[in-house]
Amino acid sequence: MANMRVVGLLFCAGLACCAALDDVTQQLSRDILRELIEIDTTDSAGTTTRAAEAMAKRLKDVGIPAADIQVLGPAERKANLVARYRGSGAQRPVLVIGHLDVVEARRSDWTTDPFQFVERDGYFYGRGTQDMKASDAILVTTLIRFQHEGYRLNRDIILALTADEEGGKSNGVDWLLKGHLDLVDAAFVLNADSGGVTTVRGKPVNVDLEASEKQYADFELTALNPGGHSSLPTPDNAIYHLANALSRLERAPFPIELNAVTRTYFERRAPLEDARIKADMNAILRTPPDTAAVAQLSQDPRYNSMLRTTCVATRLNAGHANNALPQTAQAIVNCRILPGHSPEETRQTLIRVFADSKISVRYLNARGEADQAPQSRGFPTVLPTPEVLRPLEEVAAAMWPGAPVIPEMETGASDSIYTMAAGMPSYGINGIAIDQDDIRAHGKDERIRESAYFDGVDFYYRFLKALTATK
Ligand SMILES: [Zn+2]
């Protein structure tokens, strides 16, 4: 423990961020994280049920009424935990969500056993340390601390720890919203799956707040041809049709489009960047945006993904024999669509870009392919409500002084799509610092800095208090 303090101080030298947690809370939060990491919650061999039950037991053991704690789900291995920490009811509840499942991890790929909790060199290692058992453990720790203190909130906090965010057929958030809305209905949602603290070598740069999300869509391209003997080639070749269509896609990026969230992101991020990127960010904020600056920023995949809808070829499958002309050539194009645009609109754009009537473009959904894609345009991007932003800025300023809170658009996808679809504004907030070059979610040797974990414990406690202070 003494070691850990030293590590914490080293990384936070000169900053007020490491008001050390008391030993009891450190021990508790470490034990909960260890327990979660060592329960395999992968889709293939694991179970979220054991993890949900273990967390339910911890909450019951400290006196949260059993009637306020449910473990429920559509399948034996896929249960979710829903726990309600009761407040005065002056305001509508807040729902806090986190997924319990983790991505597969092979022992042979890792330096350590991914399902063992390993403490080494100031880090905690294990599958889920970044995505997202650390946040799950932090949330459970926070409710336990509130219960110990008898802390009175102005509203209920509903904690839902759920299954199948990473894959699998039993997405817990979707399942709870569809069948048990009464358990999880809330004024807004905090999703601890995104929105941490971006650091460079441990030094905080900015605090992320995910406030908007792109839509996900897969399209299947198919070129058909009668085929024939490969000794008698013709120009009309299914593989050439497909290859040409894909290279047209490569050369036709979608137009740049900023919204309230990404505009604010670039405004607040620009002052933190070096001179050239700063100038580019300011130049794309002009009307019309500077085209050279757009081209420059688009070189960086992170910024590119915030500027536009992206569609990229991810799979290919063609032909049936080395000595035959191909009868079928297929590709998958994966799109991440800006809010305000629909998958069907994107499909029509792809058809225009491919400019080849021999290629069919079908939308792929969970049940297979469809001729038409959904017309839904995502959720309007609005800046976070002051009710959430103000307490976040307050706590962030105390813990990571000088690192501004920056709203972001999630360019991947999270469970917030379900809560937003249910009409609940949803914000990604977690308060865990990860170096921007040490993102290991879904990868090997996933880890979290010990000091960053304990800061996260401290953060959620302070943030939920600030958010639910009696008015
Ligand atoms: Zn995640």
CSV table of C-alpha atoms and ligand atoms in Angstrom, one decimal:
chain,number,residue,atom,x,y,z
A,1,MET,CA,0.0,0.0,0.0
A,2,ALA,CA,2.9,2.3,0.8
A,3,ASN,CA,4.2,1.7,-2.7
A,4,MET,CA,1.0,2.6,-4.2
A,5,ARG,CA,1.0,6.0,-2.5
A,6,VAL,CA,4.4,6.7,-3.9
A,7,VAL,CA,3.2,5.7,-7.4
A,8,GLY,CA,0.2,8.0,-7.0
A,9,LEU,CA,2.4,10.9,-5.9
A,10,LEU,CA,4.8,10.4,-8.7
A,11,PHE,CA,2.2,10.6,-11.4
A,12,CYS,CA,0.4,13.5,-9.9
A,13,ALA,CA,3.3,15.5,-8.7
A,14,GLY,CA,2.3,19.1,-8.3
A,15,LEU,CA,-1.4,18.4,-8.9
A,16,ALA,CA,-4.2,18.3,-6.4
A,17,CYS,CA,-5.6,15.1,-8.0
A,18,CYS,CA,-4.5,12.5,-5.4
A,19,ALA,CA,-6.2,13.4,-2.3
A,20,ALA,CA,-5.5,9.9,-1.1
A,21,LEU,CA,-8.5,7.6,-0.5
A,22,ASP,CA,-8.6,6.1,3.0
A,23,ASP,CA,-7.2,2.7,3.3
A,24,VAL,CA,-10.5,1.0,4.0
A,25,THR,CA,-12.0,2.3,0.7
A,26,GLN,CA,-8.9,1.5,-1.2
A,27,GLN,CA,-9.1,-2.1,0.1
A,28,LEU,CA,-12.8,-2.4,-0.6
A,29,SER,CA,-12.6,-1.0,-4.1
A,30,ARG,CA,-9.6,-3.2,-4.9
A,31,ASP,CA,-11.4,-6.3,-3.6
A,32,ILE,CA,-14.5,-5.6,-5.7
A,33,LEU,CA,-12.4,-5.2,-8.8
A,34,ARG,CA,-10.4,-8.3,-8.1
A,35,GLU,CA,-13.7,-10.3,-7.7
A,36,LEU,CA,-15.1,-9.0,-11.0
A,37,ILE,CA,-11.9,-9.6,-13.0
A,38,GLU,CA,-11.7,-13.2,-11.7
A,39,ILE,CA,-15.3,-14.0,-12.8
A,40,ASP,CA,-15.2,-14.8,-16.5
A,41,THR,CA,-18.0,-12.9,-18.2
A,42,THR,CA,-17.1,-13.6,-21.8
A,43,ASP,CA,-19.9,-14.6,-24.1
A,44,SER,CA,-18.3,-17.9,-25.1
A,45,ALA,CA,-17.5,-19.5,-21.7
A,46,GLY,CA,-18.4,-17.0,-19.0
A,47,THR,CA,-21.5,-15.7,-17.3
A,48,THR,CA,-22.6,-12.2,-16.2
A,49,THR,CA,-25.0,-13.9,-13.7
A,50,ARG,CA,-22.2,-14.8,-11.3
A,51,ALA,CA,-20.9,-11.3,-11.4
A,52,ALA,CA,-24.3,-9.7,-11.0
A,53,GLU,CA,-25.0,-12.0,-8.0
A,54,ALA,CA,-21.7,-11.2,-6.4
A,55,MET,CA,-22.3,-7.5,-6.6
A,56,ALA,CA,-25.9,-8.0,-5.4
A,57,LYS,CA,-24.6,-9.8,-2.3
A,58,ARG,CA,-22.2,-7.0,-1.5
A,59,LEU,CA,-24.9,-4.4,-1.7
A,60,LYS,CA,-27.3,-6.5,0.4
A,61,ASP,CA,-24.5,-7.2,3.0
A,62,VAL,CA,-24.2,-3.5,3.7
A,63,GLY,CA,-27.9,-3.1,4.3
A,64,ILE,CA,-29.4,-1.9,1.0
A,65,PRO,CA,-32.9,-3.5,1.2
A,66,ALA,CA,-33.2,-6.8,-0.8
A,67,ALA,CA,-36.4,-5.5,-2.4
A,68,ASP,CA,-34.3,-2.8,-4.1
A,69,ILE,CA,-31.9,-5.3,-5.6
A,70,GLN,CA,-32.7,-7.5,-8.5
A,71,VAL,CA,-30.7,-10.0,-10.5
A,72,LEU,CA,-32.7,-10.8,-13.7
A,73,GLY,CA,-32.2,-11.6,-17.3
A,74,PRO,CA,-33.4,-13.6,-20.3
A,75,ALA,CA,-31.0,-16.5,-20.0
A,76,GLU,CA,-29.2,-18.4,-17.3
A,77,ARG,CA,-25.8,-17.1,-18.1
A,78,LYS,CA,-26.9,-13.6,-19.0
A,79,ALA,CA,-28.4,-12.0,-15.9
A,80,ASN,CA,-28.2,-8.3,-15.0
A,81,LEU,CA,-28.1,-6.5,-11.7
A,82,VAL,CA,-30.5,-3.6,-11.0
A,83,ALA,CA,-30.1,-1.9,-7.7
A,84,ARG,CA,-31.8,1.2,-6.4
A,85,TYR,CA,-30.2,3.4,-3.8
A,86,ARG,CA,-33.2,5.5,-2.6
A,87,GLY,CA,-33.1,9.2,-2.3
A,88,SER,CA,-35.8,11.7,-1.1
A,89,GLY,CA,-37.5,11.6,-4.5
A,90,ALA,CA,-37.4,15.4,-4.9
A,91,GLN,CA,-36.0,14.8,-8.4
A,92,ARG,CA,-36.5,12.0,-10.9
A,93,PRO,CA,-34.0,9.1,-10.6
A,94,VAL,CA,-30.6,8.9,-12.4
A,95,LEU,CA,-29.8,5.6,-14.1
A,96,VAL,CA,-26.1,4.7,-14.0
A,97,ILE,CA,-25.2,1.8,-16.4
A,98,GLY,CA,-22.1,-0.3,-16.9
A,99,HIS,CA,-21.7,-3.6,-18.8
A,100,LEU,CA,-20.4,-6.7,-16.9
A,101,ASP,CA,-19.4,-8.7,-19.9
A,102,VAL,CA,-15.9,-8.5,-21.4
A,103,VAL,CA,-14.3,-9.3,-24.8
A,104,GLU,CA,-12.8,-12.7,-25.2
A,105,ALA,CA,-9.1,-13.1,-24.1
A,106,ARG,CA,-6.8,-15.9,-24.8
A,107,ARG,CA,-4.2,-16.9,-22.1
A,108,SER,CA,-1.6,-17.6,-24.8
A,109,ASP,CA,-1.9,-14.0,-26.2
A,110,TRP,CA,-1.3,-12.4,-22.8
A,111,THR,CA,1.7,-12.0,-20.5
A,112,THR,CA,-0.5,-12.7,-17.5
A,113,ASP,CA,-3.7,-14.7,-17.1
A,114,PRO,CA,-6.4,-12.4,-18.3
A,115,PHE,CA,-8.8,-13.7,-15.7
A,116,GLN,CA,-6.5,-13.3,-12.8
A,117,PHE,CA,-6.2,-9.9,-11.0
A,118,VAL,CA,-2.5,-9.0,-11.2
A,119,GLU,CA,-0.9,-6.0,-9.5
A,120,ARG,CA,2.4,-5.1,-11.0
A,121,ASP,CA,4.6,-2.0,-11.4
A,122,GLY,CA,1.8,0.4,-10.3
A,123,TYR,CA,-0.9,-1.2,-12.6
A,124,PHE,CA,-3.8,-3.6,-12.2
A,125,TYR,CA,-3.8,-6.1,-15.1
A,126,GLY,CA,-6.7,-8.3,-16.2
A,127,ARG,CA,-9.5,-8.5,-18.9
A,128,GLY,CA,-11.9,-5.7,-18.1
A,129,THR,CA,-9.6,-3.4,-16.2
A,130,GLN,CA,-10.2,-0.7,-18.9
A,131,ASP,CA,-13.4,-2.0,-20.5
A,132,MET,CA,-15.1,-1.8,-18.0
A,133,LYS,CA,-15.0,-3.7,-14.8
A,134,ALA,CA,-13.0,-1.0,-13.1
A,135,SER,CA,-16.0,1.4,-13.6
A,136,ASP,CA,-18.4,-1.4,-12.4
A,137,ALA,CA,-16.4,-1.8,-9.3
A,138,ILE,CA,-16.2,1.9,-8.7
A,139,LEU,CA,-20.0,2.2,-9.0
A,140,VAL,CA,-20.6,-0.6,-6.5
A,141,THR,CA,-18.0,0.9,-4.1
A,142,THR,CA,-19.7,4.3,-4.3
A,143,LEU,CA,-23.1,2.9,-3.4
A,144,ILE,CA,-21.6,0.9,-0.5
A,145,ARG,CA,-19.9,4.1,0.8
A,146,PHE,CA,-23.2,6.1,0.5
A,147,GLN,CA,-25.0,3.3,2.4
A,148,HIS,CA,-22.3,3.2,5.2
A,149,GLU,CA,-22.6,7.0,5.6
A,150,GLY,CA,-26.4,7.0,5.4
A,151,TYR,CA,-26.0,9.6,2.7
A,152,ARG,CA,-29.3,11.3,1.7
A,153,LEU,CA,-29.7,12.1,-2.0
A,154,ASN,CA,-32.3,14.3,-3.6
A,155,ARG,CA,-33.1,11.5,-6.0
A,156,ASP,CA,-32.8,7.7,-6.5
A,157,ILE,CA,-29.7,6.3,-8.1
A,158,ILE,CA,-30.4,3.2,-10.1
A,159,LEU,CA,-27.4,1.1,-10.9
A,160,ALA,CA,-27.7,-1.4,-13.8
A,161,LEU,CA,-24.8,-3.7,-14.4
A,162,THR,CA,-25.6,-5.6,-17.6
A,163,ALA,CA,-24.9,-8.4,-20.1
A,164,ASP,CA,-23.8,-8.5,-23.7
A,165,GLU,CA,-22.6,-5.1,-24.6
A,166,GLU,CA,-19.6,-6.5,-26.4
A,167,GLY,CA,-21.6,-9.0,-28.4
A,168,GLY,CA,-23.9,-12.0,-27.6
A,169,LYS,CA,-27.7,-12.1,-28.1
A,170,SER,CA,-28.9,-10.8,-24.7
A,171,ASN,CA,-28.1,-7.1,-24.5
A,172,GLY,CA,-29.0,-6.3,-20.9
A,173,VAL,CA,-29.8,-2.6,-21.4
A,174,ASP,CA,-32.1,-3.3,-24.3
A,175,TRP,CA,-33.8,-6.2,-22.5
A,176,LEU,CA,-34.4,-4.2,-19.3
A,177,LEU,CA,-35.8,-1.2,-21.2
A,178,LYS,CA,-38.2,-3.4,-23.2
A,179,GLY,CA,-39.5,-5.6,-20.4
A,180,HIS,CA,-38.7,-3.8,-17.1
A,181,LEU,CA,-38.9,-0.1,-17.8
A,182,ASP,CA,-40.3,0.5,-14.3
A,183,LEU,CA,-37.0,-0.7,-12.8
A,184,VAL,CA,-34.7,1.6,-14.9
A,185,ASP,CA,-36.8,4.6,-15.9
A,186,ALA,CA,-34.9,7.8,-15.1
A,187,ALA,CA,-34.5,11.5,-16.0
A,188,PHE,CA,-31.2,10.8,-17.6
A,189,VAL,CA,-28.5,8.2,-17.9
A,190,LEU,CA,-24.8,8.1,-17.0
A,191,ASN,CA,-22.9,5.4,-18.9
A,192,ALA,CA,-19.5,4.7,-17.4
A,193,ASP,CA,-18.4,2.9,-20.5
A,194,SER,CA,-16.8,6.1,-22.0
A,195,GLY,CA,-15.8,9.6,-21.0
A,196,GLY,CA,-12.6,9.3,-18.9
A,197,VAL,CA,-9.7,11.5,-18.4
A,198,THR,CA,-7.2,11.7,-21.3
A,199,THR,CA,-3.6,11.8,-20.0
A,200,VAL,CA,-0.2,11.9,-21.6
A,201,ARG,CA,2.3,10.0,-19.5
A,202,GLY,CA,0.0,10.4,-16.5
A,203,LYS,CA,-0.5,14.1,-17.0
A,204,PRO,CA,-4.2,15.1,-17.5
A,205,VAL,CA,-5.0,16.9,-20.7
A,206,ASN,CA,-8.8,16.9,-20.7
A,207,VAL,CA,-11.8,15.3,-19.2
A,208,ASP,CA,-14.1,13.6,-21.7
A,209,LEU,CA,-17.8,13.7,-21.6
A,210,GLU,CA,-19.6,11.6,-24.2
A,211,ALA,CA,-22.7,13.4,-25.3
A,212,SER,CA,-23.6,12.0,-28.7
A,213,GLU,CA,-23.1,8.9,-30.7
A,214,LYS,CA,-22.8,7.8,-34.3
A,215,GLN,CA,-25.1,5.1,-35.7
A,216,TYR,CA,-23.6,1.7,-36.8
A,217,ALA,CA,-24.5,0.1,-40.1
A,218,ASP,CA,-23.1,-2.8,-42.2
A,219,PHE,CA,-23.8,-3.0,-45.9
A,220,GLU,CA,-23.3,-6.1,-48.1
A,221,LEU,CA,-22.1,-5.5,-51.7
A,222,THR,CA,-22.7,-8.2,-54.2
A,223,ALA,CA,-21.7,-8.5,-57.9
A,224,LEU,CA,-23.1,-11.5,-59.8
A,225,ASN,CA,-21.9,-12.9,-63.1
A,226,PRO,CA,-22.5,-16.0,-65.2
A,227,GLY,CA,-18.8,-16.8,-64.8
A,228,GLY,CA,-17.1,-19.3,-67.2
A,229,HIS,CA,-13.7,-20.7,-68.0
A,230,SER,CA,-10.8,-18.6,-66.9
A,231,SER,CA,-8.9,-19.3,-70.1
A,232,LEU,CA,-11.6,-17.1,-71.8
A,233,PRO,CA,-11.7,-14.0,-69.7
A,234,THR,CA,-14.2,-11.2,-70.5
A,235,PRO,CA,-14.0,-7.6,-69.3
A,236,ASP,CA,-17.3,-8.1,-67.4
A,237,ASN,CA,-15.9,-9.7,-64.3
A,238,ALA,CA,-17.6,-9.7,-60.9
A,239,ILE,CA,-14.3,-9.2,-59.0
A,240,TYR,CA,-13.3,-6.2,-61.1
A,241,HIS,CA,-16.8,-4.7,-60.7
A,242,LEU,CA,-16.5,-5.0,-56.9
A,243,ALA,CA,-12.8,-3.8,-56.7
A,244,ASN,CA,-13.6,-0.8,-58.8
A,245,ALA,CA,-16.6,0.1,-56.7
A,246,LEU,CA,-14.5,-0.1,-53.5
A,247,SER,CA,-11.7,2.0,-54.9
A,248,ARG,CA,-14.3,4.7,-55.8
A,249,LEU,CA,-15.5,4.5,-52.2
A,250,GLU,CA,-11.9,5.0,-51.0
A,251,ARG,CA,-11.6,8.2,-53.1
A,252,ALA,CA,-15.0,9.6,-52.1
A,253,PRO,CA,-15.0,10.6,-48.4
A,254,PHE,CA,-18.3,11.8,-47.0
A,255,PRO,CA,-18.6,15.6,-46.6
A,256,ILE,CA,-17.5,17.2,-43.4
A,257,GLU,CA,-20.3,18.2,-41.0
A,258,LEU,CA,-20.0,19.6,-37.5
A,259,ASN,CA,-22.8,19.5,-34.9
A,260,ALA,CA,-23.2,21.2,-31.5
A,261,VAL,CA,-21.1,18.5,-29.7
A,262,THR,CA,-18.2,18.2,-32.2
A,263,ARG,CA,-18.0,22.0,-32.7
A,264,THR,CA,-17.6,22.4,-29.0
A,265,TYR,CA,-15.1,19.6,-28.9
A,266,PHE,CA,-12.8,21.3,-31.5
A,267,GLU,CA,-13.3,24.7,-29.8
A,268,ARG,CA,-12.1,23.4,-26.5
A,269,ARG,CA,-9.5,21.0,-27.8
A,270,ALA,CA,-7.8,23.5,-30.1
A,271,PRO,CA,-6.0,25.5,-27.2
A,272,LEU,CA,-4.5,22.2,-25.9
A,273,GLU,CA,-2.9,21.2,-29.2
A,274,ASP,CA,0.4,22.3,-30.8
A,275,ALA,CA,0.4,25.4,-33.1
A,276,ARG,CA,-0.4,23.6,-36.4
A,277,ILE,CA,-3.2,21.4,-35.2
A,278,LYS,CA,-4.6,24.3,-33.2
A,279,ALA,CA,-4.7,26.5,-36.4
A,280,ASP,CA,-6.4,23.7,-38.4
A,281,MET,CA,-9.0,23.2,-35.7
A,282,ASN,CA,-9.8,26.9,-35.6
A,283,ALA,CA,-9.9,26.9,-39.5
A,284,ILE,CA,-12.5,24.1,-39.7
A,285,LEU,CA,-14.7,26.0,-37.3
A,286,ARG,CA,-15.1,28.9,-39.8
A,287,THR,CA,-18.0,29.2,-42.2
A,288,PRO,CA,-17.3,27.7,-44.7
A,289,PRO,CA,-14.6,25.5,-43.2
A,290,ASP,CA,-11.1,25.8,-44.6
A,291,THR,CA,-10.7,22.9,-47.0
A,292,ALA,CA,-6.9,22.5,-46.5
A,293,ALA,CA,-7.4,22.4,-42.8
A,294,VAL,CA,-10.1,19.7,-43.2
A,295,ALA,CA,-7.8,17.7,-45.3
A,296,GLN,CA,-5.0,18.0,-42.8
A,297,LEU,CA,-7.1,17.0,-39.8
A,298,SER,CA,-8.6,14.1,-41.7
A,299,GLN,CA,-5.2,12.5,-41.8
A,300,ASP,CA,-5.7,11.6,-38.1
A,301,PRO,CA,-8.3,8.8,-37.9
A,302,ARG,CA,-9.7,10.1,-34.6
A,303,TYR,CA,-10.5,13.6,-36.0
A,304,ASN,CA,-11.5,12.2,-39.3
A,305,SER,CA,-14.2,10.0,-37.6
A,306,MET,CA,-15.6,13.1,-35.8
A,307,LEU,CA,-15.8,15.2,-38.9
A,308,ARG,CA,-17.8,12.9,-41.2
A,309,THR,CA,-19.7,9.7,-41.7
A,310,THR,CA,-17.2,7.0,-42.5
A,311,CYS,CA,-17.7,3.9,-44.6
A,312,VAL,CA,-14.9,1.4,-45.0
A,313,ALA,CA,-14.4,-2.0,-46.6
A,314,THR,CA,-14.0,-4.6,-43.9
A,315,ARG,CA,-14.4,-8.0,-45.6
A,316,LEU,CA,-14.1,-9.6,-49.0
A,317,ASN,CA,-15.3,-12.9,-50.4
A,318,ALA,CA,-15.2,-13.8,-54.1
A,319,GLY,CA,-14.8,-16.6,-56.6
A,320,HIS,CA,-15.1,-20.4,-56.3
A,321,ALA,CA,-12.1,-21.9,-58.2
A,322,ASN,CA,-8.7,-20.8,-59.3
A,323,ASN,CA,-9.5,-21.7,-62.9
A,324,ALA,CA,-13.0,-20.2,-63.1
A,325,LEU,CA,-14.3,-16.7,-63.7
A,326,PRO,CA,-16.0,-15.5,-60.6
A,327,GLN,CA,-19.8,-15.8,-60.4
A,328,THR,CA,-20.0,-14.0,-57.1
A,329,ALA,CA,-18.0,-11.2,-55.5
A,330,GLN,CA,-19.0,-9.8,-52.1
A,331,ALA,CA,-17.7,-7.2,-49.7
A,332,ILE,CA,-18.9,-5.8,-46.4
A,333,VAL,CA,-18.7,-2.1,-46.0
A,334,ASN,CA,-19.0,-0.8,-42.4
A,335,CYS,CA,-20.4,2.7,-41.8
A,336,ARG,CA,-20.4,4.9,-38.8
A,337,ILE,CA,-23.1,7.5,-39.5
A,338,LEU,CA,-23.3,11.0,-38.1
A,339,PRO,CA,-26.3,12.0,-36.1
A,340,GLY,CA,-29.0,13.5,-38.3
A,341,HIS,CA,-28.5,11.0,-41.2
A,342,SER,CA,-30.1,7.6,-41.6
A,343,PRO,CA,-28.7,4.2,-42.7
A,344,GLU,CA,-31.0,4.3,-45.8
A,345,GLU,CA,-29.7,7.7,-46.8
A,346,THR,CA,-26.2,6.3,-46.4
A,347,ARG,CA,-27.1,3.3,-48.5
A,348,GLN,CA,-28.3,5.6,-51.3
A,349,THR,CA,-25.1,7.6,-51.1
A,350,LEU,CA,-23.0,4.4,-51.4
A,351,ILE,CA,-25.1,3.3,-54.5
A,352,ARG,CA,-24.3,6.7,-56.1
A,353,VAL,CA,-20.6,6.4,-55.2
A,354,PHE,CA,-20.3,2.8,-56.6
A,355,ALA,CA,-22.0,4.0,-59.8
A,356,ASP,CA,-22.4,0.4,-61.0
A,357,SER,CA,-25.8,-1.1,-61.6
A,358,LYS,CA,-24.3,-4.6,-61.4
A,359,ILE,CA,-23.6,-4.1,-57.7
A,360,SER,CA,-26.4,-4.6,-55.2
A,361,VAL,CA,-26.1,-2.9,-51.9
A,362,ARG,CA,-28.1,-4.4,-49.1
A,363,TYR,CA,-28.3,-3.5,-45.4
A,364,LEU,CA,-27.3,-6.2,-42.9
A,365,ASN,CA,-29.1,-6.5,-39.6
A,366,ALA,CA,-29.1,-9.1,-36.9
A,367,ARG,CA,-31.5,-11.3,-38.8
A,368,GLY,CA,-29.7,-11.2,-42.2
A,369,GLU,CA,-29.8,-8.8,-45.1
A,370,ALA,CA,-32.6,-6.4,-46.1
A,371,ASP,CA,-33.1,-4.4,-49.3
A,372,GLN,CA,-33.8,-1.2,-47.4
A,373,ALA,CA,-32.0,0.2,-44.4
A,374,PRO,CA,-33.7,1.9,-41.4
A,375,GLN,CA,-34.8,5.5,-41.9
A,376,SER,CA,-33.9,6.6,-38.3
A,377,ARG,CA,-31.6,9.6,-38.2
A,378,GLY,CA,-30.1,9.0,-34.8
A,379,PHE,CA,-30.6,11.3,-31.9
A,380,PRO,CA,-30.3,15.1,-32.1
A,381,THR,CA,-27.0,16.3,-30.8
A,382,VAL,CA,-27.5,18.7,-27.9
A,383,LEU,CA,-24.9,19.9,-25.4
A,384,PRO,CA,-25.1,18.2,-22.0
A,385,THR,CA,-27.6,19.8,-19.6
A,386,PRO,CA,-26.1,22.1,-16.9
A,387,GLU,CA,-27.6,19.7,-14.4
A,388,VAL,CA,-24.8,17.2,-15.4
A,389,LEU,CA,-22.2,19.5,-16.8
A,390,ARG,CA,-21.9,21.8,-13.8
A,391,PRO,CA,-21.2,19.2,-11.1
A,392,LEU,CA,-18.8,17.4,-13.6
A,393,GLU,CA,-16.9,20.6,-14.2
A,394,GLU,CA,-16.8,21.3,-10.5
A,395,VAL,CA,-15.4,18.0,-9.5
A,396,ALA,CA,-13.0,17.8,-12.5
A,397,ALA,CA,-11.6,21.2,-11.7
A,398,ALA,CA,-10.8,20.0,-8.1
A,399,MET,CA,-9.3,16.7,-9.2
A,400,TRP,CA,-7.6,17.5,-12.5
A,401,PRO,CA,-7.0,21.3,-12.4
A,402,GLY,CA,-6.3,22.8,-15.8
A,403,ALA,CA,-7.8,19.9,-17.8
A,404,PRO,CA,-11.1,21.2,-19.3
A,405,VAL,CA,-14.2,19.1,-19.6
A,406,ILE,CA,-14.8,18.5,-23.4
A,407,PRO,CA,-18.0,17.0,-24.8
A,408,GLU,CA,-17.4,14.3,-27.4
A,409,MET,CA,-19.2,12.3,-30.0
A,410,GLU,CA,-18.7,8.6,-29.5
A,411,THR,CA,-17.6,7.3,-32.9
A,412,GLY,CA,-17.9,3.7,-31.9
A,413,ALA,CA,-21.1,2.5,-30.3
A,414,SER,CA,-22.2,1.8,-26.7
A,415,ASP,CA,-25.3,0.8,-24.8
A,416,SER,CA,-26.3,4.5,-24.8
A,417,ILE,CA,-28.0,3.9,-28.1
A,418,TYR,CA,-30.7,1.9,-26.3
A,419,THR,CA,-31.2,4.5,-23.5
A,420,MET,CA,-31.2,7.3,-26.0
A,421,ALA,CA,-33.7,5.4,-28.1
A,422,ALA,CA,-35.9,5.1,-25.0
A,423,GLY,CA,-35.9,8.9,-24.7
A,424,MET,CA,-33.4,9.3,-21.9
A,425,PRO,CA,-30.5,11.7,-22.5
A,426,SER,CA,-27.3,9.7,-22.0
A,427,TYR,CA,-23.9,10.8,-21.0
A,428,GLY,CA,-20.6,8.9,-21.0
A,429,ILE,CA,-18.7,9.8,-17.8
A,430,ASN,CA,-16.2,7.6,-15.9
A,431,GLY,CA,-13.4,9.7,-14.4
A,432,ILE,CA,-10.7,7.1,-15.1
A,433,ALA,CA,-7.4,8.4,-16.5
A,434,ILE,CA,-5.9,6.4,-19.4
A,435,ASP,CA,-2.8,7.6,-21.3
A,436,GLN,CA,-3.9,8.3,-24.9
A,437,ASP,CA,-1.2,5.8,-26.1
A,438,ASP,CA,-2.1,3.1,-23.6
A,439,ILE,CA,-5.6,2.2,-24.7
A,440,ARG,CA,-5.8,-1.6,-24.3
A,441,ALA,CA,-9.5,-2.2,-24.3
A,442,HIS,CA,-10.2,-5.4,-26.2
A,443,GLY,CA,-6.5,-6.0,-26.5
A,444,LYS,CA,-3.8,-8.0,-24.7
A,445,ASP,CA,-2.4,-7.2,-21.3
A,446,GLU,CA,-5.3,-4.8,-20.5
A,447,ARG,CA,-4.4,-2.7,-17.6
A,448,ILE,CA,-5.2,0.4,-15.5
A,449,ARG,CA,-2.9,2.5,-13.5
A,450,GLU,CA,-3.6,1.9,-9.8
A,451,SER,CA,-3.6,5.6,-9.0
A,452,ALA,CA,-6.0,6.2,-11.8
A,453,TYR,CA,-8.3,3.6,-10.5
A,454,PHE,CA,-8.4,5.1,-7.0
A,455,ASP,CA,-8.9,8.5,-8.4
A,456,GLY,CA,-11.9,7.1,-10.3
A,457,VAL,CA,-13.2,5.8,-7.0
A,458,ASP,CA,-12.8,9.2,-5.5
A,459,PHE,CA,-14.3,10.9,-8.6
A,460,TYR,CA,-17.6,8.9,-8.8
A,461,TYR,CA,-18.2,9.4,-5.1
A,462,ARG,CA,-17.8,13.2,-5.4
A,463,PHE,CA,-19.6,13.5,-8.7
A,464,LEU,CA,-22.7,11.5,-7.7
A,465,LYS,CA,-22.8,13.6,-4.5
A,466,ALA,CA,-22.5,16.8,-6.4
A,467,LEU,CA,-25.2,15.6,-8.8
A,468,THR,CA,-27.7,14.6,-6.1
A,469,ALA,CA,-27.0,17.3,-3.5
A,470,THR,CA,-30.2,18.4,-1.7
A,471,LYS,CA,-31.6,21.5,-3.2
B,1,ZN,ZN,-17.2,-1.2,-23.0
